[in-house]
Coordinates of C-alpha atoms in Angstrom, one line a residue:
X169 CA 0.6 -0.1 0.4
X170 CA 1.0 3.4 -1.4
X171 CA 2.2 5.3 1.8
X172 CA 4.1 8.2 0.7
X173 CA 2.7 10.0 -2.4
X174 CA -0.4 11.5 -3.2
X175 CA -2.2 12.9 -6.6
X176 CA 0.5 15.6 -6.0
X177 CA 3.8 13.4 -4.6
X178 CA 4.6 13.5 -1.1
X179 CA 2.6 15.5 1.1
X180 CA 1.9 16.5 5.1
X181 CA 2.6 18.3 8.2
X182 CA 6.6 19.6 8.5
X183 CA 8.7 17.6 10.9
X184 CA 5.9 14.7 11.1
X185 CA 6.0 11.2 8.9
X186 CA 6.8 11.8 5.6
X187 CA 8.7 15.0 6.2
X188 CA 10.9 14.6 8.8
X189 CA 14.2 14.3 9.2
X190 CA 14.7 9.8 8.6
X191 CA 12.1 9.9 6.5
X192 CA 12.8 12.5 4.0
X193 CA 15.9 12.0 3.2
X194 CA 15.9 7.8 3.0
X195 CA 13.6 9.4 -0.4
X196 CA 16.2 11.4 -1.1
X197 CA 19.0 8.4 -1.0
X198 CA 15.9 7.0 -3.1
X199 CA 14.9 9.2 -5.6
X200 CA 18.9 10.2 -6.2
X201 CA 19.7 6.4 -6.6
X202 CA 16.3 6.2 -9.3
X203 CA 17.6 9.6 -11.4
X204 CA 21.9 10.1 -10.6
X205 CA 23.1 12.5 -12.2
X206 CA 22.2 15.9 -10.8
X207 CA 19.1 17.3 -9.8
X208 CA 18.1 20.9 -9.3
X209 CA 16.2 21.6 -6.5
X210 CA 13.4 24.5 -5.7
X211 CA 11.6 25.1 -2.6
X212 CA 9.3 27.8 -1.8
X213 CA 8.5 30.5 0.8
X214 CA 7.5 28.3 4.2
X215 CA 10.4 28.7 7.7
X216 CA 10.4 24.0 7.0
X217 CA 11.6 24.4 3.5
X218 CA 15.6 24.6 4.2
X219 CA 15.2 22.4 7.5
X220 CA 13.5 19.9 4.5
X221 CA 16.0 20.9 2.1
X222 CA 18.7 19.9 3.7
X223 CA 17.5 16.8 4.5
X224 CA 17.4 15.6 1.4
X225 CA 20.4 16.5 0.3
X226 CA 21.6 14.6 3.7
X227 CA 19.7 11.5 1.4
X228 CA 20.7 12.1 -1.9
X229 CA 24.1 12.6 -0.9
X230 CA 24.9 9.0 0.3
X231 CA 23.2 7.7 -3.4
X232 CA 25.8 8.5 -7.1
X233 CA 23.6 11.5 -7.8
X234 CA 23.9 15.2 -6.4
X235 CA 22.2 18.2 -6.2
X236 CA 22.4 22.2 -6.8
X237 CA 19.9 24.5 -5.2
X238 CA 17.9 26.7 -6.9
X239 CA 16.6 29.3 -3.9
X240 CA 13.2 30.3 -3.5
X241 CA 11.5 29.7 -7.4
X242 CA 8.3 28.2 -8.8
X243 CA 7.4 24.5 -9.0
X244 CA 7.0 24.9 -12.8
X245 CA 10.1 27.0 -13.0
X246 CA 12.2 23.6 -11.6
X247 CA 10.5 21.3 -14.3
X248 CA 11.1 23.3 -17.3
X249 CA 14.8 24.7 -16.1
X250 CA 15.7 20.9 -15.5
X251 CA 14.7 19.7 -19.0
X252 CA 16.9 22.8 -20.7
X253 CA 19.6 21.9 -19.2
X254 CA 20.4 18.6 -18.8
X255 CA 19.1 17.5 -14.7
X256 CA 18.7 14.6 -14.5
X257 CA 15.3 15.4 -12.8
X258 CA 14.3 18.2 -10.3
X259 CA 12.7 18.2 -6.8
X260 CA 10.4 21.0 -5.6
X261 CA 10.3 21.2 -1.7
X262 CA 6.3 23.1 -1.0
X263 CA 3.0 22.0 0.1
X264 CA 1.1 23.9 -2.9
X265 CA -1.7 26.0 -1.6
X266 CA -2.0 24.3 2.0
X267 CA 0.1 26.4 4.7
X268 CA 2.5 27.5 6.1
X269 CA 2.4 23.6 9.2
X270 CA 3.2 21.7 5.8
X271 CA 5.6 21.1 3.7
X272 CA 6.2 18.8 0.3
X273 CA 8.1 16.8 -2.7
X274 CA 7.2 17.2 -6.0
X275 CA 9.9 14.7 -7.9
X276 CA 9.8 15.5 -12.0
X277 CA 11.7 13.1 -13.8
X278 CA 13.9 14.5 -16.5
X279 CA 11.7 15.1 -18.8
X280 CA 10.4 17.7 -17.2
X281 CA 6.9 15.4 -16.1
X282 CA 6.1 14.9 -12.8
X283 CA 7.1 11.3 -11.8
X284 CA 4.4 8.1 -13.1
X285 CA 2.9 5.6 -10.4
X286 CA 5.5 2.9 -11.2
X287 CA 8.3 4.6 -10.8
X288 CA 6.9 6.8 -7.3
X289 CA 6.1 3.0 -6.2
X290 CA 10.3 1.6 -6.5
X291 CA 10.7 4.5 -4.4
X292 CA 8.5 3.6 -2.2
X293 CA 9.7 0.4 -1.7
X294 CA 13.2 2.0 -1.9
X295 CA 12.7 4.2 1.1
X296 CA 10.7 1.1 3.5
X297 CA 14.0 -0.4 2.7
X298 CA 16.0 2.7 4.0
X299 CA 14.0 3.7 7.3
X300 CA 14.2 1.9 10.0
X301 CA 12.0 3.1 13.3
X302 CA 13.3 6.8 12.6
X303 CA 10.5 7.5 10.2
X304 CA 7.9 7.4 13.5
X305 CA 10.1 10.1 15.0
X306 CA 9.1 13.5 15.4
X307 CA 11.7 17.0 14.2
X308 CA 11.1 19.8 15.3
X309 CA 11.6 23.2 12.3
X310 CA 13.1 26.3 13.7
X311 CA 12.2 29.3 12.7
X312 CA 14.6 30.2 9.4
X313 CA 14.5 33.6 7.8
X314 CA 12.5 33.4 4.7
X315 CA 13.8 35.9 1.7
X316 CA 12.8 35.5 -1.8
X317 CA 15.9 36.5 -3.0
X318 CA 17.7 34.4 -5.1
X319 CA 21.0 34.8 -7.1
X320 CA 21.6 31.0 -8.5
X321 CA 20.3 32.8 -12.2
X322 CA 17.9 30.2 -12.4
X323 CA 14.7 32.4 -11.8
X324 CA 16.0 34.5 -14.7
X325 CA 16.4 31.2 -17.2
X326 CA 13.3 31.3 -16.3
X327 CA 11.8 34.5 -17.2
X328 CA 13.3 34.5 -20.0
X329 CA 12.4 31.7 -21.2
X330 CA 8.7 32.3 -20.6
X331 CA 9.6 36.2 -22.6
X332 CA 10.3 34.2 -25.5
X333 CA 7.0 32.5 -25.7
X334 CA 5.1 36.1 -26.6
X335 CA 6.0 39.8 -28.4
X336 CA 9.0 41.6 -27.6
X337 CA 9.8 44.8 -26.0
X338 CA 6.5 47.0 -23.6
X339 CA 3.9 44.6 -25.6
X340 CA 1.0 45.0 -22.1
X341 CA 1.8 48.3 -21.9
X342 CA -1.1 50.4 -20.9
X343 CA -2.4 47.5 -19.0
X344 CA -2.4 47.4 -14.9
X345 CA -2.2 44.9 -13.4
X346 CA -2.6 43.8 -10.0
X347 CA -0.6 40.3 -8.7
X348 CA -1.6 39.0 -4.8
X349 CA 1.5 36.5 -4.5
X350 CA -0.3 34.3 -1.8
X351 CA 3.3 35.0 0.2
X352 CA 5.0 32.8 -2.4
X353 CA 7.9 31.4 -5.0
X354 CA 6.3 34.0 -7.2
X355 CA 7.1 36.9 -4.6
X356 CA 9.0 38.4 -7.0
X357 CA 9.4 37.1 -10.2
X358 CA 6.2 38.4 -11.2
X359 CA 5.4 41.5 -10.4
X360 CA 9.3 41.3 -12.5
X361 CA 7.9 39.6 -15.4
X362 CA 4.9 41.7 -15.5
X363 CA 6.5 44.7 -15.6
X364 CA 9.2 43.8 -18.3
X365 CA 6.6 43.1 -20.6
X366 CA 5.2 47.3 -19.9
X367 CA 2.4 46.7 -17.9
X368 CA 2.4 48.6 -14.8
X369 CA 2.2 46.5 -11.5
X370 CA 0.5 46.1 -8.3
X371 CA 2.3 43.6 -6.1
X372 CA 0.2 42.1 -3.1
X373 CA 1.0 40.1 -0.4
X374 CA 4.7 40.1 -1.5
X375 CA 6.7 39.8 1.0
X376 CA 7.2 35.7 3.4
X377 CA 7.2 35.9 6.8
X378 CA 8.0 31.8 6.2
X379 CA 4.3 31.4 8.2
X380 CA 2.8 34.1 6.2
X381 CA 2.5 31.4 2.9
X382 CA -1.1 32.0 1.3
X383 CA -2.6 32.7 4.6
X384 CA -6.2 34.4 4.0
X385 CA -4.6 36.0 0.0
X386 CA -3.4 34.0 -3.3
X387 CA -5.7 31.2 -5.1
X388 CA -7.5 30.1 -2.2
X389 CA -8.5 33.1 -0.5
X390 CA -9.0 35.9 -3.4
X391 CA -10.9 38.3 -0.7
X392 CA -8.0 40.4 -0.5
X393 CA -7.8 40.9 -4.8
X394 CA -11.1 40.8 -5.5
X395 CA -11.0 44.8 -2.9
X396 CA -8.2 46.0 -4.6
X397 CA -9.4 45.7 -8.2
X398 CA -13.5 47.1 -7.3
X399 CA -11.6 50.1 -5.9
X400 CA -10.0 51.0 -10.0
X401 CA -7.6 51.7 -12.0
X402 CA -6.2 48.0 -13.5
X403 CA -7.7 45.8 -16.3
X404 CA -6.4 42.4 -14.6
X405 CA -5.5 41.1 -11.1
X406 CA -3.9 37.7 -10.7
X407 CA -4.0 35.5 -8.0
X408 CA -0.8 33.0 -7.9
X409 CA -0.4 29.7 -5.3
X410 CA 1.5 29.4 -2.8
X411 CA 4.1 27.6 -5.6
X412 CA 3.1 29.6 -8.2
X413 CA 2.1 26.3 -10.6
X414 CA -1.9 27.7 -10.8
X415 CA -3.6 31.3 -10.6
X416 CA -7.5 32.5 -10.9
X417 CA -8.5 35.8 -12.0
X418 CA -10.6 39.1 -10.6
X419 CA -11.4 41.5 -13.7
X420 CA -12.1 45.8 -13.1
X421 CA -15.3 44.9 -11.6
X422 CA -14.2 42.2 -8.5
X423 CA -16.1 39.3 -11.0
X424 CA -13.9 35.9 -10.2
X425 CA -12.9 33.6 -13.5
X426 CA -12.2 30.8 -12.4
X427 CA -9.9 28.1 -14.3
X428 CA -12.9 26.6 -16.5
X429 CA -13.7 30.0 -16.9
X430 CA -9.8 30.7 -18.4
X431 CA -9.8 27.1 -19.9
X432 CA -13.0 28.3 -22.1
X433 CA -11.9 32.0 -23.1
X434 CA -7.8 30.1 -24.0
X435 CA -9.5 27.1 -25.5
X436 CA -11.8 29.2 -28.3
X437 CA -8.9 31.9 -28.9
X438 CA -6.3 28.9 -29.9
X439 CA -9.3 27.2 -32.3
X440 CA -9.9 30.4 -34.0
X441 CA -6.2 30.5 -34.4
X442 CA -6.2 27.1 -36.0
X443 CA -4.0 25.8 -32.7
X444 CA -6.6 23.6 -31.5
X445 CA -5.6 20.0 -32.6
X446 CA -7.2 18.3 -32.8
X447 CA -9.9 20.6 -30.9
X448 CA -10.4 18.9 -27.9
X449 CA -9.6 20.7 -23.9
X450 CA -8.7 17.6 -21.2
X451 CA -10.6 18.5 -18.3
X452 CA -11.4 16.6 -15.0
X453 CA -14.4 15.2 -13.1
X454 CA -15.3 18.7 -10.6
X455 CA -15.2 20.6 -14.4
X456 CA -18.8 22.2 -13.9
X457 CA -21.0 20.5 -17.0
X458 CA -22.2 23.9 -18.1
X459 CA -18.3 24.0 -19.3
X460 CA -18.7 21.2 -21.2
X461 CA -22.2 22.6 -22.6
X462 CA -20.4 25.8 -23.8
X463 CA -16.9 24.1 -26.0
X464 CA -19.4 21.3 -27.7
X465 CA -20.9 24.9 -29.3
X466 CA -17.8 25.5 -29.8
X467 CA -17.2 22.6 -31.2
X468 CA -14.8 21.8 -29.8
X469 CA -15.3 18.7 -27.1
X470 CA -14.6 17.9 -23.1
X471 CA -12.0 14.5 -22.1
X472 CA -12.3 14.3 -18.3
X473 CA -9.9 12.5 -16.3
X474 CA -8.7 12.5 -12.6
X475 CA -8.4 15.6 -10.4
X476 CA -4.5 16.3 -10.3
X477 CA -2.6 18.5 -13.1
X478 CA -0.5 14.7 -13.6
X479 CA -3.6 12.7 -14.9
X480 CA -4.7 15.4 -17.3
X481 CA -0.6 16.0 -17.9
X482 CA -0.3 12.4 -19.1
X483 CA -3.6 12.5 -21.5
X484 CA -2.1 15.7 -23.8
X485 CA 0.4 13.3 -24.3
X486 CA -1.5 11.5 -25.2
X487 CA -2.4 13.5 -27.8
X488 CA -6.3 13.8 -26.3
X489 CA -5.6 17.6 -26.6
X490 CA -3.2 19.7 -26.5
X491 CA -4.9 22.4 -23.2
X492 CA -5.9 21.4 -20.6
X493 CA -7.0 22.8 -16.9
X494 CA -8.0 22.6 -13.5
X495 CA -11.0 24.8 -11.9
X496 CA -8.8 25.3 -9.3
X497 CA -6.3 27.0 -11.5
X498 CA -4.1 24.5 -13.3
X499 CA -3.7 25.5 -17.0
X500 CA -1.6 23.6 -19.6
X501 CA -0.5 25.7 -22.1
X502 CA 0.9 22.7 -25.6
X503 CA 4.2 26.1 -25.3
X504 CA 6.4 23.9 -22.7
X505 CA 5.0 20.9 -23.1
X506 CA 4.2 20.4 -19.3
X507 CA 2.5 20.7 -16.5
X508 CA 1.0 23.8 -15.4
X509 CA 2.7 27.3 -15.2
X510 CA 0.8 29.8 -13.2
X511 CA 3.0 33.1 -15.0
X512 CA 2.5 31.8 -18.1
X513 CA -1.4 31.0 -17.4
X514 CA -1.1 34.9 -16.3
X515 CA 1.1 36.1 -19.8
X516 CA -1.1 33.9 -22.0
X517 CA -4.3 35.7 -19.9
X518 CA -3.7 38.9 -20.2
X519 CA -1.9 38.8 -24.4
X520 CA -5.9 37.7 -24.8
X521 CA -7.0 40.8 -23.3
X522 CA -5.1 43.6 -24.7
X523 CA -4.9 41.7 -27.6
X524 CA -8.4 40.8 -28.5
X525 CA -9.0 44.2 -26.3
X526 CA -11.6 42.3 -25.0
X527 CA -11.8 43.1 -21.6
X528 CA -11.8 40.5 -18.0
X529 CA -15.3 40.2 -17.2
X530 CA -17.0 39.9 -20.0
X531 CA -15.8 36.5 -19.8
X532 CA -18.4 35.2 -17.4
X533 CA -21.1 36.7 -19.9
X534 CA -21.1 34.0 -22.8
X535 CA -21.9 30.4 -20.9
X536 CA -23.5 30.0 -17.1
X537 CA -21.3 28.4 -14.9
X538 CA -24.0 25.1 -13.7
X539 CA -24.8 25.7 -10.3
X540 CA -21.5 23.2 -8.2
X541 CA -21.5 23.0 -3.9
X542 CA -18.1 21.7 -3.1
X543 CA -17.9 21.0 0.2
X544 CA -14.6 19.7 1.9
X545 CA -15.0 17.2 4.9
X546 CA -12.2 16.7 7.9
X547 CA -10.7 13.2 7.8
X548 CA -8.5 10.6 10.6
X549 CA -8.7 7.9 8.7
X550 CA -9.6 6.9 5.1
X551 CA -11.6 3.0 4.4
X552 CA -12.7 2.8 1.4
X553 CA -15.7 4.6 0.1
X554 CA -17.2 0.8 -1.7
X555 CA -18.1 0.2 1.5
X556 CA -19.5 2.8 3.8
X557 CA -23.4 2.0 3.0
X558 CA -24.6 4.5 4.9
X559 CA -23.0 7.4 2.6
X560 CA -23.4 4.7 -0.5
X561 CA -27.8 4.5 0.0
X562 CA -27.8 8.1 0.4
X563 CA -25.2 8.6 -3.4
X564 CA -27.8 6.4 -4.9
X565 CA -30.4 8.8 -3.7
X566 CA -29.1 11.9 -5.2
X567 CA -28.6 10.3 -8.0
X568 CA -32.0 9.0 -8.3
X569 CA -33.0 13.4 -8.1
X570 CA -30.8 14.4 -10.7
X571 CA -30.1 11.6 -12.7
X572 CA -29.3 13.4 -16.5
X573 CA -29.6 16.7 -15.2
X574 CA -26.3 16.7 -12.5
X575 CA -23.4 15.4 -11.7
X576 CA -22.5 13.8 -7.3
X577 CA -18.3 13.2 -7.3
X578 CA -17.1 12.2 -3.3
X579 CA -13.5 11.7 -3.3
X580 CA -10.9 11.6 -0.5
X581 CA -8.1 14.5 -1.9
X582 CA -4.4 13.9 -2.8
X583 CA -3.1 16.5 -1.2
X584 CA -4.6 17.0 2.0
X585 CA -6.8 15.5 5.4
X586 CA -10.7 15.1 3.8
X587 CA -13.3 14.2 2.3
X588 CA -13.9 16.2 -1.1
X589 CA -17.7 16.3 -1.5
X590 CA -18.8 17.9 -5.1
X591 CA -22.6 18.0 -6.1
X592 CA -23.7 19.6 -9.7
X593 CA -27.1 19.9 -10.4
X594 CA -29.6 22.3 -12.2
X595 CA -30.4 24.5 -9.6
X596 CA -28.8 25.4 -6.0
X597 CA -31.4 25.0 -3.9
X598 CA -31.3 21.1 -5.7
X599 CA -27.0 21.4 -4.2
X600 CA -28.1 22.4 -1.4
X601 CA -30.9 19.5 -0.2
X602 CA -28.2 16.5 -1.4
X603 CA -25.3 17.5 0.6
X604 CA -27.4 18.0 3.1
X605 CA -28.2 14.2 3.4
X606 CA -24.7 13.4 1.3
X607 CA -22.6 15.1 4.8
X608 CA -25.4 13.1 7.4
X609 CA -24.1 10.1 5.7
X610 CA -20.9 10.7 5.9
X611 CA -20.8 11.9 9.6
X612 CA -22.8 8.0 11.0
X613 CA -19.9 6.3 8.6
X614 CA -16.6 8.5 8.8
X615 CA -17.6 9.9 12.2

């Protein structure tokens, strides 16, 4: 049974299994043995990231591999740079959108893609061989100073690669942008990139302390950005998560543009330019049915996969589509052939706003989202949902009630100790009634 890797790498409370010193060192050795050669390692702005970096390095040193630090840098930069500069692979120390107490490890192969299930399982087996009880120890995390200053040179290489996909010079001249950097890995690089492209920039939540990453800000908490945008003066607001692989947007009037609306606008734009071949967008089981209908009217098919940008990327690699993404703001473009990059997405959106003369607020007028209700229920254990009798009975009742008119998705999160319950139908009141019944069943079965 797999105990380390979830849908997006290894993730948990920093200092506690699987992110204590003994286990992280074992992971470092196992990853080093698996990848060999040079491994590029980046980190976000959590106060635990420097300690985890050292634990990882101790393990890698016991293999034939070596580590090179990329400093504080976004996750997509590690993936892209590892491929473009001939590394054996990369590791990002981050827990993405989770609070600062958590951390994680995302592992990339030489192609820049996240490791597949088979490779992760082999690493887990090796970690099990290397650990002899030390994995039960809890290691305190000291308060390390955090700075986004990066003198490694890797940030500059990443920025140059991104901007090479766009016009030279100040092509965003006249556009006012507000960037909510989530006090994370985008805090320095995102405002700099937009300024280099000619935009005027207001950067908010760009002063990480080690404990304020994702805290009431960024793509998980859009309230602050909505308030700033309603204050007027900016044409585009973008909110990143802590490690920068996702982006959500807010228009000048405070309207939120989520990943589904971004996908629709990008898909239609690419299709009209002859760049969406085949005319398919890859989404997930959480993608709103309203998007599926709207894409269909444009002659574009939606293909659904399991939740996780890795599964979207794998489907796209099979030739099933050249654009994909999630409602949470992960969007995968064909430019680099890699997983989601929030800054690349933000530049693509800004380009559409400027070149097409279409205000971001208009992106919410073309089609309607189907009413969707999503709840996250904390859980301390994960029994198979098929064995939860009350929940299965409630699920059957709900499916009968909205048969042919909606969807229900119930799944454990792959990144947090929670159960996700999603109800989608033509009517918000129906969603609420069905959700109440489902949550009562969850409490009866799982406590």
